[in-house]
């Protein structure tokens, strides 16, 4: 993940300097929802939504996006930061923590997973229909038989997952494309997950992700999700995951 993305929303008047990797950022570049104390120690930051609340209309409505991002995701973020504050893990990235989440209290699994999964989810959606490149289609055909078969498998994983959770396209640790789902806020990056690997594409199937617009019609929400998939982002993750 490009950490610079987290610094899009500039807070005014801050004079703090923050060293992240090789980049020295002035306080003016730091997202305004952070407190100074958190900024000075944590790599875990609340990202700006990469588009407007209404960008994914009519498939995902603006009111759902606003509540989902500003209430649900923000709460996961705040609770995750609180759960690791003052521990030796507070200077790690979310992914570094989640990879060893079995060593942490369950709050880190739930809140950290909620924080991490939503960041991926926002980024793997975008305004306007996109299609996978011919290279990506070939990779999906090779793994699943056809592009349509991949969509069917992913959609079915999302539609049939019992209760709250997430469906995934991910690259397994032996570099194979795979589809699956996880309960609650679990993620394939977690050592406790039943499916393990690098996430490429995900859909949130918690009711809060679709209930205002679709009520009990999860299948309709899942079918419409294909209208907002950001294939550029998915392929970026895929190319990177192949090199890990
Ligand atoms: Mn959610």
mmCIF file with all atom_site columns, C-alpha atoms in Angstrom, residues 85-237:
data_model
loop_
_atom_site.group_PDB
_atom_site.id
_atom_site.type_symbol
_atom_site.label_atom_id
_atom_site.label_alt_id
_atom_site.label_comp_id
_atom_site.label_asym_id
_atom_site.label_entity_id
_atom_site.label_seq_id
_atom_site.pdbx_PDB_ins_code
_atom_site.Cartn_x
_atom_site.Cartn_y
_atom_site.Cartn_z
_atom_site.occupancy
_atom_site.B_iso_or_equiv
_atom_site.pdbx_formal_charge
_atom_site.auth_seq_id
_atom_site.auth_comp_id
_atom_site.auth_asym_id
_atom_site.auth_atom_id
_atom_site.pdbx_PDB_model_num
ATOM 1   C CA . UNK A 1 85  ? -1.443  1.736   21.972  1.00 0.00 ? 85  UNK A CA 1
ATOM 2   C CA . UNK A 1 86  ? 1.399   1.542   24.452  1.00 0.00 ? 86  UNK A CA 1
ATOM 3   C CA . UNK A 1 87  ? 2.399   -1.958  23.325  1.00 0.00 ? 87  UNK A CA 1
ATOM 4   C CA . UNK A 1 88  ? 5.584   -2.861  21.478  1.00 0.00 ? 88  UNK A CA 1
ATOM 5   C CA . UNK A 1 89  ? 3.449   -3.361  18.353  1.00 0.00 ? 89  UNK A CA 1
ATOM 6   C CA . UNK A 1 90  ? 2.370   0.219   17.936  1.00 0.00 ? 90  UNK A CA 1
ATOM 7   C CA . UNK A 1 91  ? 5.190   0.955   15.487  1.00 0.00 ? 91  UNK A CA 1
ATOM 8   C CA . UNK A 1 92  ? 4.304   -1.975  13.217  1.00 0.00 ? 92  UNK A CA 1
ATOM 9   C CA . UNK A 1 93  ? 2.085   -1.779  10.146  1.00 0.00 ? 93  UNK A CA 1
ATOM 10  C CA . UNK A 1 94  ? -1.403  -3.275  10.289  1.00 0.00 ? 94  UNK A CA 1
ATOM 11  C CA . UNK A 1 95  ? -0.323  -6.092  7.972   1.00 0.00 ? 95  UNK A CA 1
ATOM 12  C CA . UNK A 1 96  ? 2.705   -6.925  10.119  1.00 0.00 ? 96  UNK A CA 1
ATOM 13  C CA . UNK A 1 97  ? 0.424   -7.212  13.137  1.00 0.00 ? 97  UNK A CA 1
ATOM 14  C CA . UNK A 1 98  ? -2.279  -9.233  11.373  1.00 0.00 ? 98  UNK A CA 1
ATOM 15  C CA . UNK A 1 99  ? 0.231   -11.738 10.011  1.00 0.00 ? 99  UNK A CA 1
ATOM 16  C CA . UNK A 1 100 ? 0.854   -12.782 13.616  1.00 0.00 ? 100 UNK A CA 1
ATOM 17  C CA . UNK A 1 101 ? -2.574  -11.978 15.004  1.00 0.00 ? 101 UNK A CA 1
ATOM 18  C CA . UNK A 1 102 ? -2.791  -15.272 16.929  1.00 0.00 ? 102 UNK A CA 1
ATOM 19  C CA . UNK A 1 103 ? -0.344  -13.730 19.408  1.00 0.00 ? 103 UNK A CA 1
ATOM 20  C CA . UNK A 1 104 ? -2.673  -10.812 20.166  1.00 0.00 ? 104 UNK A CA 1
ATOM 21  C CA . UNK A 1 105 ? -5.908  -10.301 22.109  1.00 0.00 ? 105 UNK A CA 1
ATOM 22  C CA . UNK A 1 106 ? -9.062  -10.976 20.085  1.00 0.00 ? 106 UNK A CA 1
ATOM 23  C CA . UNK A 1 107 ? -9.759  -7.227  19.887  1.00 0.00 ? 107 UNK A CA 1
ATOM 24  C CA . UNK A 1 108 ? -6.755  -6.872  17.567  1.00 0.00 ? 108 UNK A CA 1
ATOM 25  C CA . UNK A 1 109 ? -8.098  -9.603  15.285  1.00 0.00 ? 109 UNK A CA 1
ATOM 26  C CA . UNK A 1 110 ? -11.567 -8.023  15.118  1.00 0.00 ? 110 UNK A CA 1
ATOM 27  C CA . UNK A 1 111 ? -10.711 -4.313  15.082  1.00 0.00 ? 111 UNK A CA 1
ATOM 28  C CA . UNK A 1 112 ? -7.455  -4.639  13.157  1.00 0.00 ? 112 UNK A CA 1
ATOM 29  C CA . UNK A 1 113 ? -9.130  -6.856  10.590  1.00 0.00 ? 113 UNK A CA 1
ATOM 30  C CA . UNK A 1 114 ? -11.990 -4.382  10.298  1.00 0.00 ? 114 UNK A CA 1
ATOM 31  C CA . UNK A 1 115 ? -9.544  -1.546  9.756   1.00 0.00 ? 115 UNK A CA 1
ATOM 32  C CA . UNK A 1 116 ? -7.385  -3.405  7.216   1.00 0.00 ? 116 UNK A CA 1
ATOM 33  C CA . UNK A 1 117 ? -10.159 -5.051  5.176   1.00 0.00 ? 117 UNK A CA 1
ATOM 34  C CA . UNK A 1 118 ? -12.053 -1.802  4.647   1.00 0.00 ? 118 UNK A CA 1
ATOM 35  C CA . UNK A 1 119 ? -8.930  -0.018  3.343   1.00 0.00 ? 119 UNK A CA 1
ATOM 36  C CA . UNK A 1 120 ? -8.625  -2.748  0.696   1.00 0.00 ? 120 UNK A CA 1
ATOM 37  C CA . UNK A 1 121 ? -12.347 -2.656  -0.065  1.00 0.00 ? 121 UNK A CA 1
ATOM 38  C CA . UNK A 1 122 ? -12.443 1.134   -0.720  1.00 0.00 ? 122 UNK A CA 1
ATOM 39  C CA . UNK A 1 123 ? -9.405  0.901   -2.966  1.00 0.00 ? 123 UNK A CA 1
ATOM 40  C CA . UNK A 1 124 ? -10.657 -2.033  -5.007  1.00 0.00 ? 124 UNK A CA 1
ATOM 41  C CA . UNK A 1 125 ? -13.737 -0.057  -6.031  1.00 0.00 ? 125 UNK A CA 1
ATOM 42  C CA . UNK A 1 126 ? -13.915 2.971   -8.323  1.00 0.00 ? 126 UNK A CA 1
ATOM 43  C CA . UNK A 1 127 ? -16.387 5.061   -10.263 1.00 0.00 ? 127 UNK A CA 1
ATOM 44  C CA . UNK A 1 128 ? -17.127 3.721   -13.728 1.00 0.00 ? 128 UNK A CA 1
ATOM 45  C CA . UNK A 1 129 ? -17.100 0.252   -15.193 1.00 0.00 ? 129 UNK A CA 1
ATOM 46  C CA . UNK A 1 130 ? -13.635 -1.235  -15.647 1.00 0.00 ? 130 UNK A CA 1
ATOM 47  C CA . UNK A 1 131 ? -12.559 -4.514  -17.185 1.00 0.00 ? 131 UNK A CA 1
ATOM 48  C CA . UNK A 1 132 ? -9.521  -6.687  -16.505 1.00 0.00 ? 132 UNK A CA 1
ATOM 49  C CA . UNK A 1 133 ? -6.610  -6.541  -18.954 1.00 0.00 ? 133 UNK A CA 1
ATOM 50  C CA . UNK A 1 134 ? -6.038  -9.449  -21.331 1.00 0.00 ? 134 UNK A CA 1
ATOM 51  C CA . UNK A 1 135 ? -3.161  -10.626 -19.101 1.00 0.00 ? 135 UNK A CA 1
ATOM 52  C CA . UNK A 1 136 ? -5.437  -10.669 -16.049 1.00 0.00 ? 136 UNK A CA 1
ATOM 53  C CA . UNK A 1 137 ? -8.188  -12.454 -17.967 1.00 0.00 ? 137 UNK A CA 1
ATOM 54  C CA . UNK A 1 138 ? -5.653  -15.084 -19.042 1.00 0.00 ? 138 UNK A CA 1
ATOM 55  C CA . UNK A 1 139 ? -4.540  -15.602 -15.444 1.00 0.00 ? 139 UNK A CA 1
ATOM 56  C CA . UNK A 1 140 ? -8.176  -15.939 -14.311 1.00 0.00 ? 140 UNK A CA 1
ATOM 57  C CA . UNK A 1 141 ? -8.948  -18.351 -17.175 1.00 0.00 ? 141 UNK A CA 1
ATOM 58  C CA . UNK A 1 142 ? -5.944  -20.443 -16.284 1.00 0.00 ? 142 UNK A CA 1
ATOM 59  C CA . UNK A 1 143 ? -7.014  -20.636 -12.625 1.00 0.00 ? 143 UNK A CA 1
ATOM 60  C CA . UNK A 1 144 ? -10.792 -20.953 -12.958 1.00 0.00 ? 144 UNK A CA 1
ATOM 61  C CA . UNK A 1 145 ? -11.521 -22.089 -16.537 1.00 0.00 ? 145 UNK A CA 1
ATOM 62  C CA . UNK A 1 146 ? -13.018 -18.789 -17.712 1.00 0.00 ? 146 UNK A CA 1
ATOM 63  C CA . UNK A 1 147 ? -13.479 -15.186 -16.603 1.00 0.00 ? 147 UNK A CA 1
ATOM 64  C CA . UNK A 1 148 ? -17.224 -15.768 -16.208 1.00 0.00 ? 148 UNK A CA 1
ATOM 65  C CA . UNK A 1 149 ? -16.564 -18.849 -14.110 1.00 0.00 ? 149 UNK A CA 1
ATOM 66  C CA . UNK A 1 150 ? -14.297 -16.778 -11.836 1.00 0.00 ? 150 UNK A CA 1
ATOM 67  C CA . UNK A 1 151 ? -17.071 -14.162 -11.442 1.00 0.00 ? 151 UNK A CA 1
ATOM 68  C CA . UNK A 1 152 ? -19.559 -16.898 -10.658 1.00 0.00 ? 152 UNK A CA 1
ATOM 69  C CA . UNK A 1 153 ? -17.300 -18.473 -8.028  1.00 0.00 ? 153 UNK A CA 1
ATOM 70  C CA . UNK A 1 154 ? -16.515 -15.139 -6.372  1.00 0.00 ? 154 UNK A CA 1
ATOM 71  C CA . UNK A 1 155 ? -20.177 -14.076 -6.445  1.00 0.00 ? 155 UNK A CA 1
ATOM 72  C CA . UNK A 1 156 ? -21.271 -17.400 -4.976  1.00 0.00 ? 156 UNK A CA 1
ATOM 73  C CA . UNK A 1 157 ? -18.684 -17.115 -2.207  1.00 0.00 ? 157 UNK A CA 1
ATOM 74  C CA . UNK A 1 158 ? -20.131 -13.677 -1.370  1.00 0.00 ? 158 UNK A CA 1
ATOM 75  C CA . UNK A 1 159 ? -23.780 -14.687 -1.686  1.00 0.00 ? 159 UNK A CA 1
ATOM 76  C CA . UNK A 1 160 ? -23.570 -17.935 0.249   1.00 0.00 ? 160 UNK A CA 1
ATOM 77  C CA . UNK A 1 161 ? -21.222 -16.862 3.059   1.00 0.00 ? 161 UNK A CA 1
ATOM 78  C CA . UNK A 1 162 ? -23.288 -17.419 6.203   1.00 0.00 ? 162 UNK A CA 1
ATOM 79  C CA . UNK A 1 163 ? -23.537 -14.335 8.401   1.00 0.00 ? 163 UNK A CA 1
ATOM 80  C CA . UNK A 1 164 ? -21.096 -11.422 8.363   1.00 0.00 ? 164 UNK A CA 1
ATOM 81  C CA . UNK A 1 165 ? -17.817 -11.589 6.530   1.00 0.00 ? 165 UNK A CA 1
ATOM 82  C CA . UNK A 1 166 ? -15.915 -11.037 3.307   1.00 0.00 ? 166 UNK A CA 1
ATOM 83  C CA . UNK A 1 167 ? -15.407 -12.809 -0.016  1.00 0.00 ? 167 UNK A CA 1
ATOM 84  C CA . UNK A 1 168 ? -11.984 -12.763 -1.639  1.00 0.00 ? 168 UNK A CA 1
ATOM 85  C CA . UNK A 1 169 ? -9.922  -13.272 -4.728  1.00 0.00 ? 169 UNK A CA 1
ATOM 86  C CA . UNK A 1 170 ? -6.455  -13.886 -3.334  1.00 0.00 ? 170 UNK A CA 1
ATOM 87  C CA . UNK A 1 171 ? -3.070  -15.254 -4.292  1.00 0.00 ? 171 UNK A CA 1
ATOM 88  C CA . UNK A 1 172 ? -2.189  -18.300 -2.214  1.00 0.00 ? 172 UNK A CA 1
ATOM 89  C CA . UNK A 1 173 ? 1.208   -18.626 -0.592  1.00 0.00 ? 173 UNK A CA 1
ATOM 90  C CA . UNK A 1 174 ? 2.198   -20.948 -3.491  1.00 0.00 ? 174 UNK A CA 1
ATOM 91  C CA . UNK A 1 175 ? 1.153   -18.208 -5.975  1.00 0.00 ? 175 UNK A CA 1
ATOM 92  C CA . UNK A 1 176 ? -2.147  -19.629 -7.173  1.00 0.00 ? 176 UNK A CA 1
ATOM 93  C CA . UNK A 1 177 ? -5.269  -17.517 -7.737  1.00 0.00 ? 177 UNK A CA 1
ATOM 94  C CA . UNK A 1 178 ? -8.072  -18.656 -5.437  1.00 0.00 ? 178 UNK A CA 1
ATOM 95  C CA . UNK A 1 179 ? -11.537 -17.592 -4.273  1.00 0.00 ? 179 UNK A CA 1
ATOM 96  C CA . UNK A 1 180 ? -12.939 -17.932 -0.769  1.00 0.00 ? 180 UNK A CA 1
ATOM 97  C CA . UNK A 1 181 ? -14.627 -16.208 2.136   1.00 0.00 ? 181 UNK A CA 1
ATOM 98  C CA . UNK A 1 182 ? -13.777 -15.343 5.729   1.00 0.00 ? 182 UNK A CA 1
ATOM 99  C CA . UNK A 1 183 ? -16.053 -14.775 8.736   1.00 0.00 ? 183 UNK A CA 1
ATOM 100 C CA . UNK A 1 184 ? -16.351 -11.563 10.754  1.00 0.00 ? 184 UNK A CA 1
ATOM 101 C CA . UNK A 1 185 ? -13.296 -9.359  10.066  1.00 0.00 ? 185 UNK A CA 1
ATOM 102 C CA . UNK A 1 186 ? -10.859 -12.147 9.309   1.00 0.00 ? 186 UNK A CA 1
ATOM 103 C CA . UNK A 1 187 ? -8.531  -11.695 6.325   1.00 0.00 ? 187 UNK A CA 1
ATOM 104 C CA . UNK A 1 188 ? -6.356  -14.048 4.268   1.00 0.00 ? 188 UNK A CA 1
ATOM 105 C CA . UNK A 1 189 ? -3.306  -12.196 5.625   1.00 0.00 ? 189 UNK A CA 1
ATOM 106 C CA . UNK A 1 190 ? -4.053  -13.463 9.157   1.00 0.00 ? 190 UNK A CA 1
ATOM 107 C CA . UNK A 1 191 ? -2.247  -16.520 10.518  1.00 0.00 ? 191 UNK A CA 1
ATOM 108 C CA . UNK A 1 192 ? -5.570  -17.648 12.044  1.00 0.00 ? 192 UNK A CA 1
ATOM 109 C CA . UNK A 1 193 ? -7.467  -17.529 8.736   1.00 0.00 ? 193 UNK A CA 1
ATOM 110 C CA . UNK A 1 194 ? -8.722  -20.729 7.109   1.00 0.00 ? 194 UNK A CA 1
ATOM 111 C CA . UNK A 1 195 ? -7.733  -19.257 3.704   1.00 0.00 ? 195 UNK A CA 1
ATOM 112 C CA . UNK A 1 196 ? -4.249  -17.755 3.508   1.00 0.00 ? 196 UNK A CA 1
ATOM 113 C CA . UNK A 1 197 ? -2.536  -15.519 1.006   1.00 0.00 ? 197 UNK A CA 1
ATOM 114 C CA . UNK A 1 198 ? -2.404  -12.021 -0.415  1.00 0.00 ? 198 UNK A CA 1
ATOM 115 C CA . UNK A 1 199 ? -5.785  -10.308 -0.948  1.00 0.00 ? 199 UNK A CA 1
ATOM 116 C CA . UNK A 1 200 ? -6.425  -9.054  -4.498  1.00 0.00 ? 200 UNK A CA 1
ATOM 117 C CA . UNK A 1 201 ? -10.159 -8.268  -4.529  1.00 0.00 ? 201 UNK A CA 1
ATOM 118 C CA . UNK A 1 202 ? -12.682 -8.242  -1.717  1.00 0.00 ? 202 UNK A CA 1
ATOM 119 C CA . UNK A 1 203 ? -16.350 -7.519  -1.080  1.00 0.00 ? 203 UNK A CA 1
ATOM 120 C CA . UNK A 1 204 ? -17.828 -6.719  2.314   1.00 0.00 ? 204 UNK A CA 1
ATOM 121 C CA . UNK A 1 205 ? -20.937 -8.845  2.928   1.00 0.00 ? 205 UNK A CA 1
ATOM 122 C CA . UNK A 1 206 ? -21.753 -7.504  6.379   1.00 0.00 ? 206 UNK A CA 1
ATOM 123 C CA . UNK A 1 207 ? -25.341 -6.214  6.295   1.00 0.00 ? 207 UNK A CA 1
ATOM 124 C CA . UNK A 1 208 ? -24.125 -2.665  7.018   1.00 0.00 ? 208 UNK A CA 1
ATOM 125 C CA . UNK A 1 209 ? -22.483 -2.719  3.554   1.00 0.00 ? 209 UNK A CA 1
ATOM 126 C CA . UNK A 1 210 ? -25.791 -3.029  1.679   1.00 0.00 ? 210 UNK A CA 1
ATOM 127 C CA . UNK A 1 211 ? -28.854 -3.064  3.928   1.00 0.00 ? 211 UNK A CA 1
ATOM 128 C CA . UNK A 1 212 ? -30.037 0.546   3.422   1.00 0.00 ? 212 UNK A CA 1
ATOM 129 C CA . UNK A 1 213 ? -30.353 0.050   -0.335  1.00 0.00 ? 213 UNK A CA 1
ATOM 130 C CA . UNK A 1 214 ? -30.804 -3.683  -0.758  1.00 0.00 ? 214 UNK A CA 1
ATOM 131 C CA . UNK A 1 215 ? -32.281 -4.824  2.590   1.00 0.00 ? 215 UNK A CA 1
ATOM 132 C CA . UNK A 1 216 ? -32.195 -8.644  2.518   1.00 0.00 ? 216 UNK A CA 1
ATOM 133 C CA . UNK A 1 217 ? -31.208 -8.823  -1.171  1.00 0.00 ? 217 UNK A CA 1
ATOM 134 C CA . UNK A 1 218 ? -27.522 -9.567  -0.766  1.00 0.00 ? 218 UNK A CA 1
ATOM 135 C CA . UNK A 1 219 ? -27.386 -11.334 -4.139  1.00 0.00 ? 219 UNK A CA 1
ATOM 136 C CA . UNK A 1 220 ? -28.433 -8.140  -5.953  1.00 0.00 ? 220 UNK A CA 1
ATOM 137 C CA . UNK A 1 221 ? -25.730 -6.145  -4.122  1.00 0.00 ? 221 UNK A CA 1
ATOM 138 C CA . UNK A 1 222 ? -23.131 -8.759  -5.100  1.00 0.00 ? 222 UNK A CA 1
ATOM 139 C CA . UNK A 1 223 ? -24.218 -8.805  -8.759  1.00 0.00 ? 223 UNK A CA 1
ATOM 140 C CA . UNK A 1 224 ? -24.026 -4.988  -8.900  1.00 0.00 ? 224 UNK A CA 1
ATOM 141 C CA . UNK A 1 225 ? -20.575 -4.970  -7.277  1.00 0.00 ? 225 UNK A CA 1
ATOM 142 C CA . UNK A 1 226 ? -19.054 -5.905  -10.650 1.00 0.00 ? 226 UNK A CA 1
ATOM 143 C CA . UNK A 1 227 ? -20.013 -2.427  -11.913 1.00 0.00 ? 227 UNK A CA 1
ATOM 144 C CA . UNK A 1 228 ? -17.611 -0.775  -9.466  1.00 0.00 ? 228 UNK A CA 1
ATOM 145 C CA . UNK A 1 229 ? -14.637 -3.156  -9.345  1.00 0.00 ? 229 UNK A CA 1
ATOM 146 C CA . UNK A 1 230 ? -11.369 -1.272  -9.843  1.00 0.00 ? 230 UNK A CA 1
ATOM 147 C CA . UNK A 1 231 ? -9.459  -3.765  -11.987 1.00 0.00 ? 231 UNK A CA 1
ATOM 148 C CA . UNK A 1 232 ? -6.446  -1.495  -12.211 1.00 0.00 ? 232 UNK A CA 1
ATOM 149 C CA . UNK A 1 233 ? -6.027  -1.772  -8.448  1.00 0.00 ? 233 UNK A CA 1
ATOM 150 C CA . UNK A 1 234 ? -6.663  -5.533  -8.453  1.00 0.00 ? 234 UNK A CA 1
ATOM 151 C CA . UNK A 1 235 ? -3.993  -6.033  -11.108 1.00 0.00 ? 235 UNK A CA 1
ATOM 152 C CA . UNK A 1 236 ? -1.550  -3.811  -9.251  1.00 0.00 ? 236 UNK A CA 1
ATOM 153 C CA . UNK A 1 237 ? -1.970  -6.027  -6.191  1.00 0.00 ? 237 UNK A CA 1
#
